[in-house]
């Protein structure tokens, strides 16, 4: 099972990816998480990456594609994987096509800018694991502590209002053309394309995605 989640920042991709990983035993591969973990290493490259992410811009296609290629080679990807936030550009999609990575289905998350801002402004994360919380909609058991490790949660530097707006602009510039590209190519291939309304509760969206996955497993 190879799935791609596409959607603007804050539409709930990471939140849904979390239960899929547990339920279907496939890893969630988020390029955002991979890049944030790369930043923790404090190398020359990581300084560059940090600067780009903190401006709300997209990281260079080659850097993210190399990270993905390396990650996909790991054994835990044998039963499949869920790509969360990759590809984000047509170039990135072409890069995985070139190495013959076949995708079963793509789910696009759709949400208004108003709700995106509301969700991102309450987001708290556990960087090492990529676990995501919301101060109102999905609070941790102990305030500001990760449920599993008890370590402190953080607010992402790029989750400030003006940076979210920049990220949404980048999404419109680079990822909306990718959506058009996928809508066209999926018509000519076996890949299924679904668009979901991400304004519902986490549980309602989960049910919707569960149905999509079940329908695909039956085929
Ligand atoms: P993305 O991975 O698309 O950037 P996240 O999964 O990190 O989005 O979700 C953004 C924020 O919104 C998080 O704080 C998360 O807890 C919260 N959230 C996710 N899904 C929902 C939902 N259906 N309703 C309310 N809040 C949500
Ligand atoms: P995310 O965690 O998905 O919200 O991503 C956070 C940031 O990481 C983005 O704003 C980009 O700067 C960078 N990033 C994540 N995934 C990609 C990607 N596929 N291509 C380019 N940049 C990315």
Short mmCIF file of C-alpha atoms and ligand atoms in Angstrom, two decimals:
data_model
loop_
_atom_site.label_atom_id
_atom_site.label_comp_id
_atom_site.label_asym_id
_atom_site.label_seq_id
_atom_site.Cartn_x
_atom_site.Cartn_y
_atom_site.Cartn_z
CA UNK A 1 0.00 0.00 0.00
CA UNK A 2 1.61 3.22 -1.18
CA UNK A 3 -0.27 6.39 -0.39
CA UNK A 4 0.42 10.09 -0.97
CA UNK A 5 -1.17 12.83 1.16
CA UNK A 6 -1.32 16.23 -0.55
CA UNK A 7 -2.68 19.36 1.09
CA UNK A 8 -1.82 22.85 2.25
CA UNK A 9 -0.04 23.16 5.61
CA UNK A 10 -2.29 22.56 8.60
CA UNK A 11 -4.96 20.58 6.77
CA UNK A 12 -4.49 17.56 9.08
CA UNK A 13 -2.29 15.27 6.98
CA UNK A 14 0.14 14.40 9.77
CA UNK A 15 -2.71 13.79 12.23
CA UNK A 16 -4.37 11.26 9.93
CA UNK A 17 -1.04 9.69 8.98
CA UNK A 18 -0.46 8.83 12.64
CA UNK A 19 -3.28 6.28 12.94
CA UNK A 20 -2.65 4.79 9.48
CA UNK A 21 0.91 3.97 10.52
CA UNK A 22 -0.37 2.09 13.60
CA UNK A 23 -3.31 0.38 11.93
CA UNK A 24 -1.69 -0.74 8.68
CA UNK A 25 1.89 -1.11 9.85
CA UNK A 26 3.35 1.14 7.17
CA UNK A 27 5.68 4.04 7.98
CA UNK A 28 4.60 7.65 7.68
CA UNK A 29 7.28 9.47 5.74
CA UNK A 30 6.98 13.21 6.19
CA UNK A 31 9.61 15.31 4.45
CA UNK A 32 8.84 18.07 6.98
CA UNK A 33 9.77 15.67 9.83
CA UNK A 34 12.87 14.43 7.95
CA UNK A 35 14.02 18.02 7.39
CA UNK A 36 13.35 19.07 11.01
CA UNK A 37 15.36 16.07 12.21
CA UNK A 38 18.14 17.01 9.80
CA UNK A 39 18.19 20.49 11.39
CA UNK A 40 18.80 18.93 14.84
CA UNK A 41 22.14 17.58 13.49
CA UNK A 42 23.45 21.16 13.13
CA UNK A 43 25.52 20.57 9.98
CA UNK A 44 26.29 23.13 7.24
CA UNK A 45 23.41 21.72 5.19
CA UNK A 46 21.05 21.84 8.14
CA UNK A 47 21.73 25.57 8.67
CA UNK A 48 20.71 26.16 5.05
CA UNK A 49 17.57 24.05 5.43
CA UNK A 50 16.58 25.85 8.64
CA UNK A 51 16.84 29.24 6.94
CA UNK A 52 14.61 28.16 4.04
CA UNK A 53 11.97 26.50 6.26
CA UNK A 54 11.86 29.52 8.55
CA UNK A 55 11.14 31.79 5.57
CA UNK A 56 8.17 29.58 4.68
CA UNK A 57 9.72 28.63 1.34
CA UNK A 58 10.05 25.17 -0.16
CA UNK A 59 13.39 23.39 0.24
CA UNK A 60 15.29 22.56 -2.96
CA UNK A 61 13.79 19.63 -4.91
CA UNK A 62 17.15 17.78 -4.97
CA UNK A 63 17.59 17.89 -1.19
CA UNK A 64 14.12 16.51 -0.40
CA UNK A 65 14.24 13.96 -3.20
CA UNK A 66 17.56 12.59 -1.93
CA UNK A 67 16.12 12.33 1.60
CA UNK A 68 13.07 10.45 0.31
CA UNK A 69 15.08 8.08 -1.89
CA UNK A 70 17.27 7.16 1.08
CA UNK A 71 14.27 6.69 3.40
CA UNK A 72 12.26 4.56 0.95
CA UNK A 73 15.15 2.08 0.67
CA UNK A 74 14.75 1.09 4.34
CA UNK A 75 13.27 -2.33 5.11
CA UNK A 76 10.20 -1.02 6.94
CA UNK A 77 8.97 0.37 3.60
CA UNK A 78 8.63 -3.11 2.08
CA UNK A 79 4.89 -3.45 2.93
CA UNK A 80 4.28 0.11 1.72
CA UNK A 81 4.47 3.67 2.98
CA UNK A 82 2.56 6.86 3.39
CA UNK A 83 4.16 9.98 1.92
CA UNK A 84 3.04 13.02 3.89
CA UNK A 85 3.94 16.31 2.22
CA UNK A 86 5.97 14.76 -0.59
CA UNK A 87 5.91 15.30 -3.54
CA UNK A 88 5.10 19.00 -3.40
CA UNK A 89 6.24 19.97 -6.89
CA UNK A 90 5.92 18.39 -10.33
CA UNK A 91 9.73 17.95 -10.35
CA UNK A 92 9.56 15.90 -7.16
CA UNK A 93 6.76 13.73 -8.60
CA UNK A 94 8.86 13.13 -11.72
CA UNK A 95 11.86 12.17 -9.57
CA UNK A 96 10.00 9.28 -7.91
CA UNK A 97 8.46 8.20 -11.21
CA UNK A 98 11.99 7.97 -12.65
CA UNK A 99 13.06 5.45 -10.00
CA UNK A 100 9.86 3.52 -10.64
CA UNK A 101 8.10 4.09 -7.34
CA UNK A 102 4.49 3.05 -7.98
CA UNK A 103 1.73 4.79 -6.03
CA UNK A 104 -1.69 3.21 -5.32
CA UNK A 105 -3.65 6.26 -4.33
CA UNK A 106 -3.46 9.95 -3.59
CA UNK A 107 -5.60 11.79 -1.05
CA UNK A 108 -5.93 15.56 -1.31
CA UNK A 109 -6.94 17.45 1.87
CA UNK A 110 -8.99 20.59 1.27
CA UNK A 111 -9.55 23.32 3.89
CA UNK A 112 -10.25 27.08 3.94
CA UNK A 113 -7.44 29.51 4.83
CA UNK A 114 -9.38 30.65 7.93
CA UNK A 115 -9.49 27.10 9.35
CA UNK A 116 -5.86 26.48 8.38
CA UNK A 117 -4.80 29.50 10.47
CA UNK A 118 -6.94 28.40 13.40
CA UNK A 119 -5.44 24.93 13.36
CA UNK A 120 -1.80 25.93 12.87
CA UNK A 121 -1.89 28.61 15.54
CA UNK A 122 -2.81 25.96 18.15
CA UNK A 123 -0.37 23.31 16.90
CA UNK A 124 2.25 21.82 19.20
CA UNK A 125 4.71 19.13 18.07
CA UNK A 126 7.14 16.55 19.38
CA UNK A 127 10.02 17.02 16.94
CA UNK A 128 11.80 13.64 17.24
CA UNK A 129 8.67 11.54 16.62
CA UNK A 130 6.60 13.97 14.51
CA UNK A 131 3.60 13.54 16.87
CA UNK A 132 1.17 16.43 16.51
CA UNK A 133 -1.19 18.04 19.05
CA UNK A 134 -3.54 21.02 19.20
CA UNK A 135 -4.08 23.04 22.36
CA UNK A 136 -7.87 22.85 21.94
CA UNK A 137 -8.75 20.17 19.35
CA UNK A 138 -6.21 17.51 20.39
CA UNK A 139 -4.52 18.46 23.67
CA UNK A 140 -1.83 16.23 25.19
CA UNK A 141 -2.73 14.37 28.43
CA UNK A 142 -0.29 16.54 30.41
CA UNK A 143 -0.13 20.15 29.30
CA UNK A 144 2.71 20.77 26.85
CA UNK A 145 4.18 17.24 27.24
CA UNK A 146 4.37 14.47 24.63
CA UNK A 147 1.98 11.62 25.56
CA UNK A 148 4.55 8.88 24.94
CA UNK A 149 7.92 10.27 26.07
CA UNK A 150 6.80 13.04 28.44
CA UNK A 151 9.26 15.38 26.70
CA UNK A 152 8.26 19.04 26.19
CA UNK A 153 6.31 20.00 23.08
CA UNK A 154 7.39 22.87 20.86
CA UNK A 155 5.83 25.49 18.63
CA UNK A 156 7.30 25.40 15.13
CA UNK A 157 9.16 28.60 14.13
CA UNK A 158 7.33 28.55 10.80
CA UNK A 159 3.89 28.36 12.47
CA UNK A 160 3.70 32.13 12.95
CA UNK A 161 0.91 33.88 11.04
CA UNK A 162 3.02 35.69 8.43
CA UNK A 163 5.01 32.50 7.72
CA UNK A 164 1.86 30.42 7.38
CA UNK A 165 0.67 32.91 4.76
CA UNK A 166 3.97 32.55 2.88
CA UNK A 167 3.66 28.75 3.03
CA UNK A 168 0.13 28.91 1.63
CA UNK A 169 1.47 31.10 -1.21
CA UNK A 170 4.16 28.51 -1.94
CA UNK A 171 1.48 25.83 -1.92
CA UNK A 172 -0.54 27.73 -4.54
CA UNK A 173 2.55 28.36 -6.66
CA UNK A 174 4.11 24.88 -6.64
CA UNK A 175 1.66 22.29 -5.29
CA UNK A 176 -1.56 23.38 -7.01
CA UNK A 177 0.14 22.72 -10.40
CA UNK A 178 1.18 19.31 -9.02
CA UNK A 179 -2.48 18.57 -8.19
CA UNK A 180 -3.44 19.44 -11.79
CA UNK A 181 -0.63 17.19 -13.02
CA UNK A 182 -1.80 14.28 -10.83
CA UNK A 183 -5.47 14.73 -11.78
CA UNK A 184 -4.42 14.40 -15.39
CA UNK A 185 -1.95 11.49 -14.98
CA UNK A 186 -4.23 9.50 -12.64
CA UNK A 187 -6.89 9.49 -15.37
CA UNK A 188 -4.39 7.64 -17.57
CA UNK A 189 -3.11 5.22 -14.93
CA UNK A 190 -4.20 2.87 -12.14
CA UNK A 191 -3.54 5.45 -9.44
CA UNK A 192 -6.74 6.55 -7.67
CA UNK A 193 -7.21 10.20 -6.74
CA UNK A 194 -9.48 11.33 -3.88
CA UNK A 195 -10.23 14.81 -2.58
CA UNK A 196 -11.54 15.05 0.97
CA UNK A 197 -13.15 17.90 2.91
CA UNK A 198 -10.74 18.38 5.82
CA UNK A 199 -13.07 20.67 7.79
CA UNK A 200 -14.67 17.74 9.64
CA UNK A 201 -13.50 16.33 12.98
CA UNK A 202 -10.43 14.11 13.13
CA UNK A 203 -12.66 11.09 13.72
CA UNK A 204 -14.99 11.82 10.80
CA UNK A 205 -12.04 12.28 8.45
CA UNK A 206 -10.54 9.06 9.78
CA UNK A 207 -13.74 7.17 8.85
CA UNK A 208 -13.70 8.69 5.39
CA UNK A 209 -10.07 7.66 4.81
CA UNK A 210 -10.68 4.19 6.27
CA UNK A 211 -13.39 3.67 3.65
CA UNK A 212 -11.06 4.81 0.89
CA UNK A 213 -8.34 2.40 2.05
CA UNK A 214 -10.78 -0.51 2.46
CA UNK A 215 -12.20 0.05 -1.04
CA UNK A 216 -8.69 0.01 -2.45
CA UNK A 217 -7.65 -3.11 -0.55
CA UNK A 218 -10.69 -4.97 -1.91
CA UNK A 219 -9.74 -4.18 -5.51
P1 LIG B 1 -0.51 19.03 8.39
O1 LIG B 1 0.25 17.76 8.61
O2 LIG B 1 -1.40 18.96 7.19
O3 LIG B 1 0.36 20.26 8.39
P2 LIG B 1 -1.49 18.60 11.11
O4 LIG B 1 -1.90 17.18 11.11
O5 LIG B 1 -0.20 18.96 11.77
O6 LIG B 1 -1.53 19.20 9.60
O7 LIG B 1 -2.69 19.45 11.75
C1 LIG B 1 -2.56 20.85 12.00
C2 LIG B 1 -3.15 21.17 13.37
O8 LIG B 1 -4.56 20.95 13.35
C3 LIG B 1 -2.61 20.28 14.50
O9 LIG B 1 -2.48 21.07 15.65
C4 LIG B 1 -3.69 19.20 14.67
O10 LIG B 1 -3.73 18.72 16.01
C5 LIG B 1 -4.96 19.94 14.28
N1 LIG B 1 -5.94 19.11 13.59
C6 LIG B 1 -5.70 18.13 12.68
N2 LIG B 1 -6.86 17.62 12.19
C7 LIG B 1 -7.86 18.32 12.79
C8 LIG B 1 -9.30 18.27 12.71
N3 LIG B 1 -9.93 17.43 11.88
N4 LIG B 1 -10.00 19.14 13.48
C9 LIG B 1 -9.36 20.02 14.30
N5 LIG B 1 -8.02 20.10 14.42
C10 LIG B 1 -7.27 19.27 13.68
P1 LIG B 2 5.59 20.43 6.72
O1 LIG B 2 6.08 19.80 7.99
O2 LIG B 2 5.08 19.43 5.74
O3 LIG B 2 4.60 21.54 6.99
O4 LIG B 2 6.85 21.11 6.05
C1 LIG B 2 7.57 22.13 6.69
C2 LIG B 2 8.53 22.81 5.72
O5 LIG B 2 9.51 21.86 5.28
C3 LIG B 2 7.90 23.36 4.44
O6 LIG B 2 7.35 24.65 4.60
C4 LIG B 2 9.12 23.38 3.51
O7 LIG B 2 9.99 24.44 3.80
C5 LIG B 2 9.84 22.09 3.92
N1 LIG B 2 9.35 20.92 3.13
C6 LIG B 2 8.67 19.84 3.59
N2 LIG B 2 8.41 18.98 2.62
C7 LIG B 2 8.91 19.53 1.47
C8 LIG B 2 8.94 19.13 0.11
N3 LIG B 2 8.41 17.98 -0.30
N4 LIG B 2 9.55 19.96 -0.78
C9 LIG B 2 10.12 21.12 -0.39
N5 LIG B 2 10.12 21.56 0.87
C10 LIG B 2 9.53 20.77 1.81
#
